[in-house]
Structure formats: C-alpha cells, structure tokens
C-alpha cells in the first residue's frame, strides 16, 4: 500500500472511512518510512528493530539490488536475531502472527521458532508459483502445520479477483483478541494481511464496491476489517489498554497499475525504489485515552520504531548487545516531542539516500534498468526527472543530489550544488552518514542463495492432507535479483 | 492553488489547520473543477455561471490557446453578461469584491458597473509590469478610484517575498462583514486574494513559518485569514446565516515550482493544461447548522455552480434568456444528492476534454509547445505520459483518449480502444458532447486584441495622487497567446 492510498492522506476517492476515523481518533504520521522498498527486508526490520543490512535481509550478489524470500530462498531470519515476540514473551505476552511471514520458509525459520505462539497464514505472499504441477503452491499454516495450500484449498480466483482470505484473517484476529481478553493475558498481534499485493483480491461482498477497481476493493476490505478490529477492542473494553499501529511494508507497486497498483500520492516512483514513493508509508497510531485525538506528527518515523516502541510499552529494554535502529516513539506519540534522527534508504547492500530534517541526499540513483524498461517494467511510470530517475545506477557519493522535501516533496528539483543551502545541508548530512558507515557491522547476507530443493514440497502436516510432494535434488545457485 | 495544497487534500506538510477545520465542520468536494485552467476565464465563469466560450473570455487568435486580461487587453466582461452581484442586488444584497477582479480593466469593465457596490483591490493580478518607468504599475482601487499602485504604494518586496496585502484584504473583509451585520443587510463577499500567484508574497509574521518555503508561507497566511473570517462570522452570530465556499481558479502553476509553485497532489500537470492538475480544485462548503459536519462529496462540481447555488440561496431564479452551465448544488450540499452532469475542459476556443462519471475523454491533448519547453517552460515538470502530455497539439476527436479517473486519477493509462469498457463509455460521452456542441452559441471573443493605449495610465483618482501618466497613441494588435 502506498502513502496516498488512504482518504486521510489525500486519496481522491476517499474510500477508507475506518482508517480515516482511526486517524481522527489517534495520530497521523506524515513522515513515516519503511526500512526497505521491498517486503521481506522491511518485515525483518520491523520485527528486529534493525536495518536489513544488519539483520541479514539483503543480497551481495550484485550492487544495490532488492531481494526477498521467494519459495526457493535458502536463507531466512538468523537465530542470532532477536525478534520482538521473543522479547515480549519475557513480559508475559502471547504473540500471534496472522498472514504473511516472509522471513524464510524452511523449518528453522518457522515463526513459532522465533517467538510467536500462534500462526495462521503463510511463509510467503500469495503470488506464484500457483496452480503449477511442477512446483508446490504456497502452504497455509495453522501454528506448526500446513492446513492447505493457496489456490488449492484457499481459493483465489485470478479472473474475478475473488478470495475470502482477508475475511479469514479478520476472524482469526477477532477470535485471538477475544481469547486473550477472556484469559486476561497481554498480547501482541501482527496482522500481516496481503490483499493489496498483486494478484490483488477481495471478498465477494467487496468486489466492485470501489471507484478504484479491484485494488480499491481490496483497500476497502482492509479498511472495513480494521474498523471491525478497533470496534471489537472497544466492545471488549480493552481499547485503552491496546496500542494499535497501522502501516505498510513498501510503497505502492506502480508496475501493477492501473488495475492492481495503488497510489503514492505526490511522491516520486514506487515500490522497489528509494525515492519517496517507494518508502514513505501511511502510518496511524491509535490508543484511546492515551493518544490525543486528531494528532498529526512530522516525526521522522520508521517501521523499526515499532520494535522499540512496543518494548517500551511492555516495560522492556531493547537488547544492548547489538545496534538497534528503531527509536521509542512514545515521547512523540504521548507528549508530542520531535526526536532528531536520520532515515536511511537502502537498496540491498547500498545506502542509496539519507534524510536528515527536511533534506534528502541521494548518494546513488536508480529506478530500474533500461533492459527492464524495454520489457515494459517501469517503477516510475509517467515520471521522468532528469538525472534522478536514472535507468543506470548512477553514483553521486562525491556530490549528492539534494532535495528539500518540504518545498519539493516530489523530488523534482535538486538543489544547486553551488548554493549555500546545499553546502550547509550536505555538511550536516555527511556527518550523519560518516557516523553510520563507521559503526556499521553488516550481517551475513541471507538472500544470496536459491535452491528449488528447499521449496515447500512437504511441510509438516502434509501427510494428513495427502499433499506431500517429492523434492528435487539440491542444486543451490546464486539468486538473480534484476532490480 | 492546487488540489493538493491543503492538508485535508493530502499535502504532506499539513499546514492548513483552518481550512482543514472548515472541511471538518462542512463539506469537502473531491471532484470540483474550475471552468478554465487559467485565471480570468475562470473568474468570468464563476460570476456569470457560464463557460468562458459563452461569456466571451476566450481567444480565437489561435487554436486552443489560454488567454487572460493583461493590462493592455482591450476586451473585458461584456455588458450583456449578467453577473452574480447584479442579480443578488434584486434580493437586497450588498456586494463587495476584495482583491483581484481580472474581468477587464478599462472603465466600462469596472466591477462597480457590474453589480458590485464596493471594491478594494485591483483590476489585475499583482504580477508585472512593475517598477517599470515605461509602463504603469497596476492600480489598487477603493471603489471608484485608484488609491495607489502596486509596488509604489502597496509594497511587494520581490527579494524577500514580504507584502502585507493579504492582511489588508483580511481587514477589509472583517470590516465589511461587521458593517453588514450591524446594518442587518444581506451581503455577498467575493474575497479574491492572490498571494499564491507568482510573485508569491506573505506578511512578515508568516515569512519562514512553513516547511514549504515562501509558497507555503502564503498558503498559511491565507489559511489563517480564512480562520479569522469564519470565527468573525461565528462571533457576530451570523455563521448560520452565511454560506461560505472556498476554491481556486486554476491548478497550481508548476512552472513556478519549487519555490513559488504549489501542489496538484496525484494529478497530472498543472495550470494552463486541461489535465486534472490544471482544473481540479480544492473546494470546501461551510454553513454551520445546515451542512452536516465532516461531509464529503463526489459530486462533479464547477466554479460556475457557485453562481446558481448563490442565486438559489438568495431565493432567486437563474436568468432564462441564456444558457447557464452552473447547477444548484444545494440538494448535494444539504441532502447529499448526486447530480449527473458533465465537466467540460476548454482551452480557449477548443473543448479539449470532457468528464462524464468517472470517465474522462480527451479530444485534444497539449501540454505546452516544444519551443517553450526548449526555453525551460514546462507545464508538466517531471511528468511525461506518452501520447498524453504532448508537445504538439494532438487531435483525438475520432478516437478520444479515455481514462478512468477512479483507477487512474493521474491520467497515465488510456483505456484500450478495443475494450468493451472503452466502447460503452465513449458512446455515452459522445452523446453528451454532441448535445453540447449542437446547442453551443459562442460569445464574442474578448481576449483577441491588445493595445498599450488602454493600460491604466490615468485611472480615476490619479490626479489626487499626482500619479496620472500619459498614454501612448492607440495601436491595437492581435494579442499573442503562446500557450
């Protein structure tokens, strides 16, 4: 989902009454970022509070390439990483993930081995391979065992876009919350739905209800579900004890537009890029009785802050034996403070850009390659800013491209290198970058090796379902990451 | 000002608390249009309820050219046109215009000859000619007489951007409202401020207060002023008897970006073009006790509707001897109705595009010429949609380019000519266009002839100020309209 996909963020169809209401009752973050312009690394960052380059969710197979966890990915979240649910357990929390995990699908990466107590969902997104007799479809798990596969047992009609998955995820959420309330146990729910990811889907009752086509139908269903979750918390009388945060793991994928792609509002490009459209996200914090209603914050925030903020809410300290990139947002949310901190925009192993205050410096630019563009793949459709949306990887480390995101949120007008404003801002940013690079200890890259043998041929539970498949011989290869 | 310039419409700095509050207390229009992508024709349309091609505010000097009323313009609003204030007089209204008139500056076009009772402002915008000893600066009027000139007596510091004009206009508005309230007289106030038009200005107290630079400072001052006007109405106890509407006369001028240009949000291009960025406008209706708070409407609205709606509010009928393009929005505003009506996008003498429902058909495309582009003039900076943002005038009358503005508000993906959806939509739109063209009676074009002799050399009142200048010999010429 992109920054511009909610009514509260200026989507012109304004079809998200529940999320808009959530914002009206809570706090809207206008300058909130994901940790990567792609799914898996962002989710690893959310749960570890650490940049993908630290937690291993990146590739060194090629320079500045986005990578994730397809089904033949050998790597996943290392045991050495401490995940938010692992830490929350110490404070008595029950942790559940509903939906997409995406931090590796081999047995050792199972979410219940990394702090979660319950799971309903899948290791991967619901995109391919599907309906493919040569390769296993994506399994759907309940806790330790597969209970079926996407497309086979959990239907997604690629022709009509109909699938009732969001409704299943919603019911799981409501049931889990009820159970926790009944047992008076604190809980962490990671509601990781994926309906706006291509192939986009929505339930029958939402199909055709949006001005925006199937993508808008999916957004409406998510919006409706979140409204139901918030109301459920209120009806159970635990809304004042429950902190809720809504955000996304990357900007809208403009390659899926116009039928399956969302909106990044006034921002440049989208998913896969380190322009604002790829990494600035809608974000709303909600906690009635604690967060003043109708608040708006310009705090530079990150999905990694949800790690630190959640620990703080649970009365826990963040780990001290490693660098944590997330910050505790409670002073921002509860007292309206503004904390000075940078935002780093990475693509794989390369820091492409950094934001300090209202300035953003690009050290590398790349939208996508000429070769891909020739094949119709375009991460910036209809947008072309000379020297900025480059189709070769362009280095600017000696003279970064500088934008003032207040005057120029769309990154169209680099500041003049000769201006005093440029000199002053780049000096300040350079110090931040130097410090970041000097202290950076990159993690072991997890997204380098692919092997069809590790795909989900026979997950636990397959026997009961008669769905065990035979894996091929192992044949590990460097994964290819074109973007 | 552009669609994306207010917080309520997704401007990421969210610096318009008063207008956002006005929307929260009133009704937000998301699909509201001006009648032309340029100032004078839009304002003529607002006050006559008629398209510029009917009321004469267009040129036939060249095909599809935007035109307005510079100081050497010979034409202006014809006596045959009936203006909103002329009609409101019949219902006992006192009418005042504060700010920019723009419907001609020669004596016969004076606003007090066209229904207004009072005026504080100027016949033209505050842009050039200025500080020019060869040509007269723009006069500022109080009612019938000039009381000074821009830059000479009403300072605008082009270096710092400082000018206190919005404060003067605000005080005029508050005083007028107080006077009308005291005398229990109904009133129509046309508060036509121009601070966001280049050269952009703001008062000292607002300079440097925005994240968005000088343009943002100007927006903040306008926002603050509107807050003061609304509070004034409330304090006088007449807010429930006063209908207030906020909108703009064209999209943000992207050629003035990034220092003096605003935002058109997710829409394509800006001022001077018939893409959404040029003509879709922020719009808010406010009338406490009548308009339900927090309303949002997708009614296709137009500045011309303010003519018909205002007449309706005053209990008057629109003129029957001519075609009125505006519709009465009261059923929309008070009962939430949706009225089926098209939006026509004109550029000078050519209907470039038409919107019916969520579909928009382009019959002609043109952003601006290659020649201008070569000189650095670009109405779509950073945006380039193949076959859409064309730099030659392209005709599509036989096979219009069709967009679905719900799925594709940014006009990036024309529908396939072969699709059923295209066939159905174009059939429907063609009927609307045919009817429009069959019944169209173009007015006498007013914006064809320029003559330096008609400039404001010696307006009434100049003797008292010692500011009378000598006009040159008359030398009428065809005006040149490059866009």
GROMACS .gro file of C-alpha atoms in nm, chain A residues 3 7-15 28 30-31 210-214 254-255 257-259 261 263 265-268 280 296 298 355 358 381-385 404-409 412-413 415 421, chain B residues 3 7-15 28 30-31 210-214 254-255 257-259 261 263 265-268 280 296 298 355 358 381-385 404-409 412-413 415 421:
model
   98
    3UNK     CA    1   0.129   0.678   0.117
    7UNK     CA    2  -0.852   0.917   0.234
    8UNK     CA    3  -0.670   1.079   0.526
    9UNK     CA    4  -0.362   1.102   0.303
   10UNK     CA    5  -0.547   1.256   0.009
   11UNK     CA    6  -0.661   0.960  -0.198
   12UNK     CA    7  -0.924   1.128  -0.416
   13UNK     CA    8  -1.186   0.854  -0.390
   14UNK     CA    9  -1.172   0.881  -0.008
   15UNK     CA   10  -1.297   0.528   0.049
   28UNK     CA   11  -0.134   1.053   1.181
   30UNK     CA   12   0.313   1.209   0.766
   31UNK     CA   13   0.686   1.133   0.757
  210UNK     CA   14  -1.476   0.086  -0.506
  211UNK     CA   15  -1.425   0.369  -0.754
  212UNK     CA   16  -1.070   0.241  -0.790
  213UNK     CA   17  -1.130  -0.106  -0.930
  214UNK     CA   18  -1.008  -0.430  -0.773
  254UNK     CA   19   0.331   0.113  -0.978
  255UNK     CA   20   0.417  -0.171  -1.215
  257UNK     CA   21  -0.109  -0.004  -1.204
  258UNK     CA   22  -0.370   0.087  -1.307
  259UNK     CA   23  -0.572  -0.225  -1.224
  261UNK     CA   24  -0.147  -0.074  -0.828
  263UNK     CA   25  -0.110   0.545  -0.503
  265UNK     CA   26   0.025   1.048  -0.361
  266UNK     CA   27   0.253   1.333  -0.467
  267UNK     CA   28   0.570   1.128  -0.426
  268UNK     CA   29   0.815   1.007  -0.688
  280UNK     CA   30   0.721   0.677   0.266
  296UNK     CA   31  -0.054   1.485   1.344
  298UNK     CA   32   0.610   1.515   1.143
  355UNK     CA   33   1.704   1.203   0.506
  358UNK     CA   34   1.364   1.817   0.554
  381UNK     CA   35   0.550   0.519  -1.490
  382UNK     CA   36   0.479   0.863  -1.635
  383UNK     CA   37   0.756   1.013  -1.422
  384UNK     CA   38   1.091   1.115  -1.554
  385UNK     CA   39   1.315   1.355  -1.367
  404UNK     CA   40   1.420   1.987   0.017
  405UNK     CA   41   1.120   1.763   0.081
  406UNK     CA   42   0.910   2.048   0.219
  407UNK     CA   43   0.927   2.265  -0.092
  408UNK     CA   44   0.968   1.970  -0.325
  409UNK     CA   45   0.812   1.650  -0.189
  412UNK     CA   46   1.190   1.701  -0.895
  413UNK     CA   47   1.429   1.988  -0.826
  415UNK     CA   48   1.930   2.200  -0.511
  421UNK     CA   49   2.183   2.594   0.140
  486UNK     CA   50  -0.593   2.039  -0.539
  490UNK     CA   51  -0.378   1.926   0.449
  491UNK     CA   52  -0.731   1.793   0.404
  492UNK     CA   53  -0.635   1.704   0.047
  493UNK     CA   54  -0.315   1.525   0.142
  494UNK     CA   55  -0.049   1.797   0.132
  495UNK     CA   56   0.230   1.626   0.330
  496UNK     CA   57   0.325   1.930   0.540
  497UNK     CA   58  -0.037   1.959   0.660
  498UNK     CA   59  -0.008   2.329   0.740
  511UNK     CA   60  -1.525   1.860   0.120
  513UNK     CA   61  -1.315   1.597  -0.411
  514UNK     CA   62  -1.431   1.630  -0.772
  693UNK     CA   63   0.618   2.695   0.653
  694UNK     CA   64   0.801   2.375   0.565
  695UNK     CA   65   0.721   2.458   0.204
  696UNK     CA   66   0.908   2.783   0.161
  697UNK     CA   67   0.753   3.113   0.052
  737UNK     CA   68   0.412   2.407  -1.180
  738UNK     CA   69   0.632   2.642  -1.383
  740UNK     CA   70   0.793   2.534  -0.865
  741UNK     CA   71   0.971   2.455  -0.644
  742UNK     CA   72   0.998   2.796  -0.477
  744UNK     CA   73   0.463   2.664  -0.714
  746UNK     CA   74   0.082   2.102  -0.546
  748UNK     CA   75  -0.150   1.613  -0.547
  749UNK     CA   76  -0.162   1.293  -0.751
  750UNK     CA   77  -0.292   1.468  -1.063
  751UNK     CA   78  -0.122   1.521  -1.397
  763UNK     CA   79  -0.941   2.000  -1.041
  779UNK     CA   80  -1.751   1.452   0.167
  781UNK     CA   81  -1.802   1.321  -0.513
  838UNK     CA   82  -1.566   1.414  -1.793
  841UNK     CA   83  -1.554   0.856  -1.365
  864UNK     CA   84   0.770   1.907  -1.495
  865UNK     CA   85   0.893   1.554  -1.426
  866UNK     CA   86   0.583   1.411  -1.588
  867UNK     CA   87   0.574   1.254  -1.929
  868UNK     CA   88   0.297   1.024  -2.037
  887UNK     CA   89  -1.093   0.602  -1.573
  888UNK     CA   90  -1.023   0.862  -1.306
  889UNK     CA   91  -1.106   0.626  -1.022
  890UNK     CA   92  -0.848   0.363  -1.109
  891UNK     CA   93  -0.615   0.614  -1.270
  892UNK     CA   94  -0.652   0.965  -1.128
  895UNK     CA   95  -0.133   0.768  -1.711
  896UNK     CA   96  -0.312   0.470  -1.865
  898UNK     CA   97  -0.805   0.258  -2.193
  904UNK     CA   98  -1.539  -0.059  -2.147
   0.00000   0.00000   0.00000
